[in-house]
């Protein structure tokens, strides 16, 4: 309200005066309004979340807000309305905010100032902050600039871009195919590997499709044979809803296997991965096969065979369904390996396995290689044990036929032991053990044959094992001694020499026959040192005998095989001083089997030293007369079984024939086991050169050889003939 004047004017107020007053009032009111508006504008500018500066046509600043000053760290005492834009730039350079010179910044800005179009651009400050500047020309020829610090926004954007780039790279380089579905089961991500795996074009699987649609397509194209797409999609949907991972392996129509896994994600929806596991599956199958089969023959291995045996054993208890276990072992396989080499040995094993398989009923019988040249067969459903015998005979016949190995024909024998469940055992261990015992018997009784398990075999083997244990320390404990049995010349009646026969005086068992312990010593690899002891001892004793009497020493076939015989003989002769021609080595026909070259070579070496060779027990073994021609023998010892049956006309004829043949070959003949004077006379008549037996003298310790006068004389003079 206007204040009233105490003295009213005297002049009458005209209309003009009143108009003037009204105008004045209007102006005053307008000024007030403008001020209020201005104040509101300044307040609005100040509270803006962006920086703002306004310039007039002369590029002088009209107004700016605090945020503008803060962004550019401008000094409010310098930057005031009226300051030139260029001076602001210079000030920002002076305080080190700008990253370029004021002139460069100004030149850049001029483009926008000169144009009347709005523009937005970015400026990077010296400290790395990024400022977005929005430039708007004003009607008066000036402009308004709005400034925003977008540093953080740009950093987040950059990080997001980087993350997306990495995600893309990961997706593109995954060995697995990947599909990602949103909460509505619609496809949102798909990598190229997925298309590769299913050999799809990108148009077949597109963003927005549902999994059921994709499955439907796979099924319609025949890629997933026999798949119910709807049902499968329902199963997956239910699993995802329950928060469970759902994994399956799918066989494609082209034979490949794809491992598919669906995993729910926290934000809803799920990720499906697809991996081609064909090779892994094949490798797994191969490894599984290898774990269950023998690599060389592809027969089952011991583990699988045992499982089959266990199943059969369970069935026999339940249903009384008898079966047989055959333990199969090749005869003298080692000599094939040693003479023809391991590759030939392997080829032979393969060929044997093939024939073995051919003899079985594929659907029921099971065959396995248990190691080396050991095989085993399970023959279920037999009606009588003889069914197993028939199979064994067929195996022996089939495997015994020549095998063609690398253009060479190789023959191998096979020995088989049979145990029949339930009578020979009701568990795998017992049956295998009993089949082995029967096999052992088959081996001992001539090989290339089969034997059924018999209860007493077990006891035999156990006692043999105990014998072996006792035999091991016998040499060191000095439990061996030699007995000597005289050999008489049937022409002169004189004693030509003695055969050394080994005796084992076991403290536990008493005197053990060599027939019992020599085979055990051979098997247990003890014959080498024992044989050497016999040779050394016999040669030393005989060296002291009068009248150049000879000593005959028995040599085991195993001593031949280790190739050390010549060396051992040489060392015995050298250390005893015995003249080599006083030593006779008695070998049996088994020594001649197998590696004939090594045998012939050893015999030649021994002969060249002057040592004599006798073929012992002639007539009991293979009795191949061809041996007599092939190997250089000095003496042939006719087995005592012939002497015993000498009254038999045929036996006498055989002895006569042997003596005749030997005579023609320049070989002397000694008859063993002569117990009666009648036998001796008959043998003499048949042409035998020497006799040995209880009639002339039983084996005796050395001291007894010269004990009484009669014996002493007999060494020097002829005994009664
Ligand atoms: P062999 O070499 O044929 O020895 C002859 C066997 O016949 C001896 O049995 C002997 O005692 C026995 N004998 C001798 N005259 C008669 C007789 O008139 N009637 C009967 N019924 N038997 C007679 P022994 O001593 O039990 O030896 C058995 C076999 O053991 C020997 O048969 C020989 O093959 C082997 N042997 C003995 N000593 C050794 C040795 O030092 N080394 C090797 N490797 N084997 C040996
Ligand atoms: Mg002998
Ligand atoms: Mg003999």
CSV table of N, CA, C and O in Angstrom, one decimal, residues 360-423:
chain,number,residue,atom,x,y,z
A,360,UNK,N,33.1,-124.2,-28.4
A,360,UNK,CA,32.1,-123.9,-27.4
A,360,UNK,C,30.8,-123.5,-27.9
A,360,UNK,O,30.7,-123.1,-29.1
A,361,UNK,N,29.8,-123.7,-27.1
A,361,UNK,CA,28.4,-123.1,-27.5
A,361,UNK,C,28.4,-121.7,-27.0
A,361,UNK,O,28.5,-121.4,-25.8
A,362,UNK,N,28.4,-120.8,-28.0
A,362,UNK,CA,28.6,-119.4,-27.8
A,362,UNK,C,27.6,-118.8,-26.7
A,362,UNK,O,27.9,-118.0,-25.9
A,363,UNK,N,26.4,-119.4,-26.7
A,363,UNK,CA,25.3,-118.8,-25.9
A,363,UNK,C,25.5,-119.1,-24.4
A,363,UNK,O,25.1,-118.3,-23.6
A,364,UNK,N,26.1,-120.3,-24.1
A,364,UNK,CA,26.1,-120.7,-22.7
A,364,UNK,C,27.5,-120.8,-22.2
A,364,UNK,O,27.8,-120.4,-21.0
A,365,UNK,N,28.4,-121.4,-22.9
A,365,UNK,CA,29.8,-121.7,-22.4
A,365,UNK,C,30.6,-120.4,-22.3
A,365,UNK,O,30.3,-119.4,-23.1
A,366,UNK,N,31.5,-120.3,-21.4
A,366,UNK,CA,32.4,-119.1,-21.3
A,366,UNK,C,33.8,-119.6,-21.3
A,366,UNK,O,34.2,-120.6,-20.6
A,367,UNK,N,34.6,-118.8,-22.0
A,367,UNK,CA,36.1,-119.1,-22.0
A,367,UNK,C,36.8,-117.9,-21.6
A,367,UNK,O,36.4,-116.8,-21.8
A,368,UNK,N,38.0,-118.2,-20.9
A,368,UNK,CA,38.8,-117.0,-20.5
A,368,UNK,C,40.2,-117.4,-20.6
A,368,UNK,O,40.6,-118.6,-20.5
A,369,UNK,N,41.1,-116.4,-20.7
A,369,UNK,CA,42.5,-116.6,-20.6
A,369,UNK,C,42.9,-116.1,-19.3
A,369,UNK,O,42.7,-114.9,-19.0
A,370,UNK,N,43.5,-117.0,-18.5
A,370,UNK,CA,43.8,-116.6,-17.1
A,370,UNK,C,45.2,-116.0,-17.0
A,370,UNK,O,45.6,-115.5,-15.9
A,371,UNK,N,46.0,-116.2,-18.0
A,371,UNK,CA,47.4,-115.7,-18.0
A,371,UNK,C,48.3,-116.7,-18.7
A,371,UNK,O,47.9,-117.9,-18.8
A,372,UNK,N,49.4,-116.2,-19.3
A,372,UNK,CA,50.3,-117.1,-20.0
A,372,UNK,C,49.6,-118.0,-21.0
A,372,UNK,O,48.9,-117.6,-21.8
A,373,UNK,N,49.8,-119.3,-20.8
A,373,UNK,CA,49.2,-120.3,-21.7
A,373,UNK,C,48.1,-121.0,-20.9
A,373,UNK,O,47.8,-122.1,-21.2
A,374,UNK,N,47.5,-120.3,-19.9
A,374,UNK,CA,46.5,-120.9,-19.1
A,374,UNK,C,45.1,-120.4,-19.6
A,374,UNK,O,44.9,-119.2,-19.6
A,375,UNK,N,44.2,-121.3,-19.8
A,375,UNK,CA,42.8,-120.9,-20.2
A,375,UNK,C,41.9,-121.6,-19.3
A,375,UNK,O,42.3,-122.6,-18.6
A,376,UNK,N,40.6,-121.2,-19.2
A,376,UNK,CA,39.6,-121.8,-18.4
A,376,UNK,C,38.3,-121.8,-19.2
A,376,UNK,O,38.0,-120.8,-19.9
A,377,UNK,N,37.5,-122.8,-19.0
A,377,UNK,CA,36.2,-122.9,-19.6
A,377,UNK,C,35.1,-123.2,-18.6
A,377,UNK,O,35.4,-124.0,-17.7
A,378,UNK,N,34.0,-122.5,-18.7
A,378,UNK,CA,32.9,-122.8,-17.9
A,378,UNK,C,31.8,-123.5,-18.8
A,378,UNK,O,31.5,-122.9,-19.8
A,379,UNK,N,31.4,-124.7,-18.5
A,379,UNK,CA,30.5,-125.4,-19.3
A,379,UNK,C,29.2,-125.7,-18.5
A,379,UNK,O,29.2,-126.6,-17.7
A,380,UNK,N,28.2,-124.8,-18.6
A,380,UNK,CA,27.0,-125.0,-17.8
A,380,UNK,C,26.1,-126.0,-18.4
A,380,UNK,O,26.3,-126.4,-19.6
A,381,UNK,N,25.1,-126.5,-17.7
A,381,UNK,CA,24.1,-127.3,-18.2
A,381,UNK,C,24.5,-128.7,-18.7
A,381,UNK,O,24.1,-129.1,-19.7
A,382,UNK,N,25.4,-129.3,-18.0
A,382,UNK,CA,25.9,-130.6,-18.4
A,382,UNK,C,24.9,-131.7,-17.8
A,382,UNK,O,24.4,-131.5,-16.7
A,383,UNK,N,24.7,-132.8,-18.5
A,383,UNK,CA,23.8,-133.8,-17.9
A,383,UNK,C,24.6,-134.8,-17.2
A,383,UNK,O,24.2,-135.3,-16.1
A,384,UNK,N,25.8,-135.1,-17.7
A,384,UNK,CA,26.7,-136.0,-17.0
A,384,UNK,C,28.1,-135.5,-17.1
A,384,UNK,O,28.4,-134.7,-18.0
A,385,UNK,N,29.0,-135.8,-16.1
A,385,UNK,CA,30.4,-135.3,-16.2
A,385,UNK,C,31.0,-135.6,-17.6
A,385,UNK,O,31.9,-134.9,-18.0
A,386,UNK,N,30.6,-136.7,-18.2
A,386,UNK,CA,31.2,-137.1,-19.4
A,386,UNK,C,31.0,-136.1,-20.5
A,386,UNK,O,31.8,-136.0,-21.5
A,387,UNK,N,30.0,-135.2,-20.4
A,387,UNK,CA,29.8,-134.1,-21.3
A,387,UNK,C,31.1,-133.2,-21.4
A,387,UNK,O,31.5,-132.8,-22.4
A,388,UNK,N,31.6,-133.0,-20.2
A,388,UNK,CA,32.9,-132.2,-20.1
A,388,UNK,C,34.0,-133.0,-20.7
A,388,UNK,O,34.9,-132.4,-21.3
A,389,UNK,N,34.0,-134.3,-20.4
A,389,UNK,CA,35.1,-135.1,-21.0
A,389,UNK,C,35.1,-135.1,-22.5
A,389,UNK,O,36.1,-135.0,-23.2
A,390,UNK,N,33.8,-135.1,-23.1
A,390,UNK,CA,33.7,-135.0,-24.6
A,390,UNK,C,34.2,-133.7,-25.1
A,390,UNK,O,34.9,-133.6,-26.1
A,391,UNK,N,33.9,-132.6,-24.3
A,391,UNK,CA,34.4,-131.3,-24.8
A,391,UNK,C,35.9,-131.2,-24.7
A,391,UNK,O,36.6,-130.7,-25.6
A,392,UNK,N,36.5,-131.8,-23.6
A,392,UNK,CA,37.9,-131.8,-23.4
A,392,UNK,C,38.6,-132.6,-24.5
A,392,UNK,O,39.6,-132.1,-25.1
A,393,UNK,N,38.0,-133.7,-24.9
A,393,UNK,CA,38.6,-134.5,-26.0
A,393,UNK,C,38.6,-133.7,-27.3
A,393,UNK,O,39.5,-133.7,-28.1
A,394,UNK,N,37.5,-133.0,-27.5
A,394,UNK,CA,37.3,-132.2,-28.7
A,394,UNK,C,38.4,-131.1,-28.8
A,394,UNK,O,39.0,-130.8,-29.8
A,395,UNK,N,38.6,-130.5,-27.6
A,395,UNK,CA,39.6,-129.4,-27.5
A,395,UNK,C,41.0,-129.9,-27.8
A,395,UNK,O,41.7,-129.3,-28.5
A,396,UNK,N,41.3,-131.1,-27.2
A,396,UNK,CA,42.6,-131.6,-27.4
A,396,UNK,C,42.9,-131.9,-28.9
A,396,UNK,O,43.9,-131.6,-29.5
A,397,UNK,N,41.8,-132.5,-29.5
A,397,UNK,CA,41.9,-132.8,-31.0
A,397,UNK,C,42.0,-131.6,-31.8
A,397,UNK,O,42.9,-131.5,-32.7
A,398,UNK,N,41.2,-130.6,-31.5
A,398,UNK,CA,41.2,-129.4,-32.4
A,398,UNK,C,42.4,-128.5,-32.2
A,398,UNK,O,43.0,-128.1,-33.2
A,399,UNK,N,42.8,-128.3,-30.9
A,399,UNK,CA,44.0,-127.4,-30.7
A,399,UNK,C,45.2,-128.2,-31.1
A,399,UNK,O,46.2,-127.5,-31.5
A,400,UNK,N,45.2,-129.5,-31.1
A,400,UNK,CA,46.4,-130.3,-31.4
A,400,UNK,C,46.7,-130.3,-32.9
A,400,UNK,O,47.8,-130.7,-33.3
A,401,UNK,N,45.7,-129.9,-33.8
A,401,UNK,CA,46.0,-129.8,-35.2
A,401,UNK,C,47.0,-128.7,-35.5
A,401,UNK,O,47.1,-127.7,-34.8
A,402,UNK,N,47.9,-128.9,-36.5
A,402,UNK,CA,49.0,-127.9,-36.8
A,402,UNK,C,48.4,-126.5,-36.9
A,402,UNK,O,47.3,-126.3,-37.5
A,403,UNK,N,49.1,-125.5,-36.4
A,403,UNK,CA,48.7,-124.1,-36.5
A,403,UNK,C,49.7,-123.5,-37.5
A,403,UNK,O,50.9,-123.7,-37.5
A,404,UNK,N,49.1,-122.7,-38.4
A,404,UNK,CA,49.9,-122.0,-39.4
A,404,UNK,C,50.3,-120.7,-38.8
A,404,UNK,O,49.5,-119.8,-38.6
A,405,UNK,N,51.6,-120.5,-38.6
A,405,UNK,CA,52.1,-119.2,-38.0
A,405,UNK,C,53.2,-118.7,-38.9
A,405,UNK,O,54.3,-119.2,-39.0
A,406,UNK,N,52.8,-117.6,-39.6
A,406,UNK,CA,53.8,-116.9,-40.5
A,406,UNK,C,54.4,-117.9,-41.4
A,406,UNK,O,55.6,-118.0,-41.6
A,407,UNK,N,53.6,-118.7,-42.1
A,407,UNK,CA,54.1,-119.7,-43.1
A,407,UNK,C,54.7,-120.9,-42.5
A,407,UNK,O,55.2,-121.8,-43.2
A,408,UNK,N,54.7,-121.0,-41.1
A,408,UNK,CA,55.3,-122.2,-40.5
A,408,UNK,C,54.2,-123.0,-39.8
A,408,UNK,O,53.3,-122.4,-39.3
A,409,UNK,N,54.4,-124.3,-39.8
A,409,UNK,CA,53.4,-125.1,-39.1
A,409,UNK,C,53.9,-125.5,-37.7
A,409,UNK,O,55.0,-125.9,-37.5
A,410,UNK,N,53.1,-125.1,-36.7
A,410,UNK,CA,53.5,-125.4,-35.3
A,410,UNK,C,52.4,-126.2,-34.6
A,410,UNK,O,51.2,-126.0,-34.8
A,411,UNK,N,52.9,-127.3,-33.9
A,411,UNK,CA,51.9,-128.1,-33.2
A,411,UNK,C,52.1,-127.9,-31.7
A,411,UNK,O,53.2,-127.8,-31.3
A,412,UNK,N,51.0,-127.9,-31.0
A,412,UNK,CA,51.1,-127.8,-29.6
A,412,UNK,C,50.1,-128.7,-29.0
A,412,UNK,O,49.0,-128.8,-29.5
A,413,UNK,N,50.5,-129.3,-27.9
A,413,UNK,CA,49.5,-130.2,-27.2
A,413,UNK,C,48.8,-129.4,-26.1
A,413,UNK,O,49.2,-128.2,-25.8
A,414,UNK,N,47.8,-130.0,-25.5
A,414,UNK,CA,47.0,-129.3,-24.5
A,414,UNK,C,46.6,-130.3,-23.4
A,414,UNK,O,46.2,-131.4,-23.7
A,415,UNK,N,46.8,-129.9,-22.2
A,415,UNK,CA,46.4,-130.7,-21.1
A,415,UNK,C,45.2,-130.0,-20.4
A,415,UNK,O,45.2,-128.8,-20.3
A,416,UNK,N,44.2,-130.9,-19.9
A,416,UNK,CA,43.0,-130.3,-19.4
A,416,UNK,C,42.6,-131.0,-18.1
A,416,UNK,O,42.7,-132.2,-18.0
A,417,UNK,N,42.3,-130.2,-17.1
A,417,UNK,CA,41.8,-130.8,-15.8
A,417,UNK,C,40.3,-130.3,-15.7
A,417,UNK,O,39.9,-129.2,-16.0
A,418,UNK,N,39.5,-131.2,-15.2
A,418,UNK,CA,38.0,-131.0,-15.1
A,418,UNK,C,37.5,-131.1,-13.7
A,418,UNK,O,37.8,-132.1,-13.0
A,419,UNK,N,36.8,-130.1,-13.2
A,419,UNK,CA,36.1,-130.2,-11.9
A,419,UNK,C,34.6,-130.0,-12.2
A,419,UNK,O,34.2,-129.1,-13.0
A,420,UNK,N,33.8,-130.8,-11.6
A,420,UNK,CA,32.3,-130.7,-11.9
A,420,UNK,C,31.6,-130.3,-10.6
A,420,UNK,O,31.8,-130.8,-9.5
A,421,UNK,N,30.8,-129.2,-10.8
A,421,UNK,CA,30.0,-128.7,-9.7
A,421,UNK,C,28.6,-129.3,-9.7
A,421,UNK,O,28.1,-129.6,-10.8
A,422,UNK,N,28.0,-129.7,-8.6
A,422,UNK,CA,28.4,-129.4,-7.2
A,422,UNK,C,29.3,-130.4,-6.6
A,422,UNK,O,29.8,-130.2,-5.5
A,423,UNK,N,29.5,-131.6,-7.3
A,423,UNK,CA,30.2,-132.6,-6.5
A,423,UNK,C,31.7,-132.3,-6.2
A,423,UNK,O,32.2,-132.8,-5.2
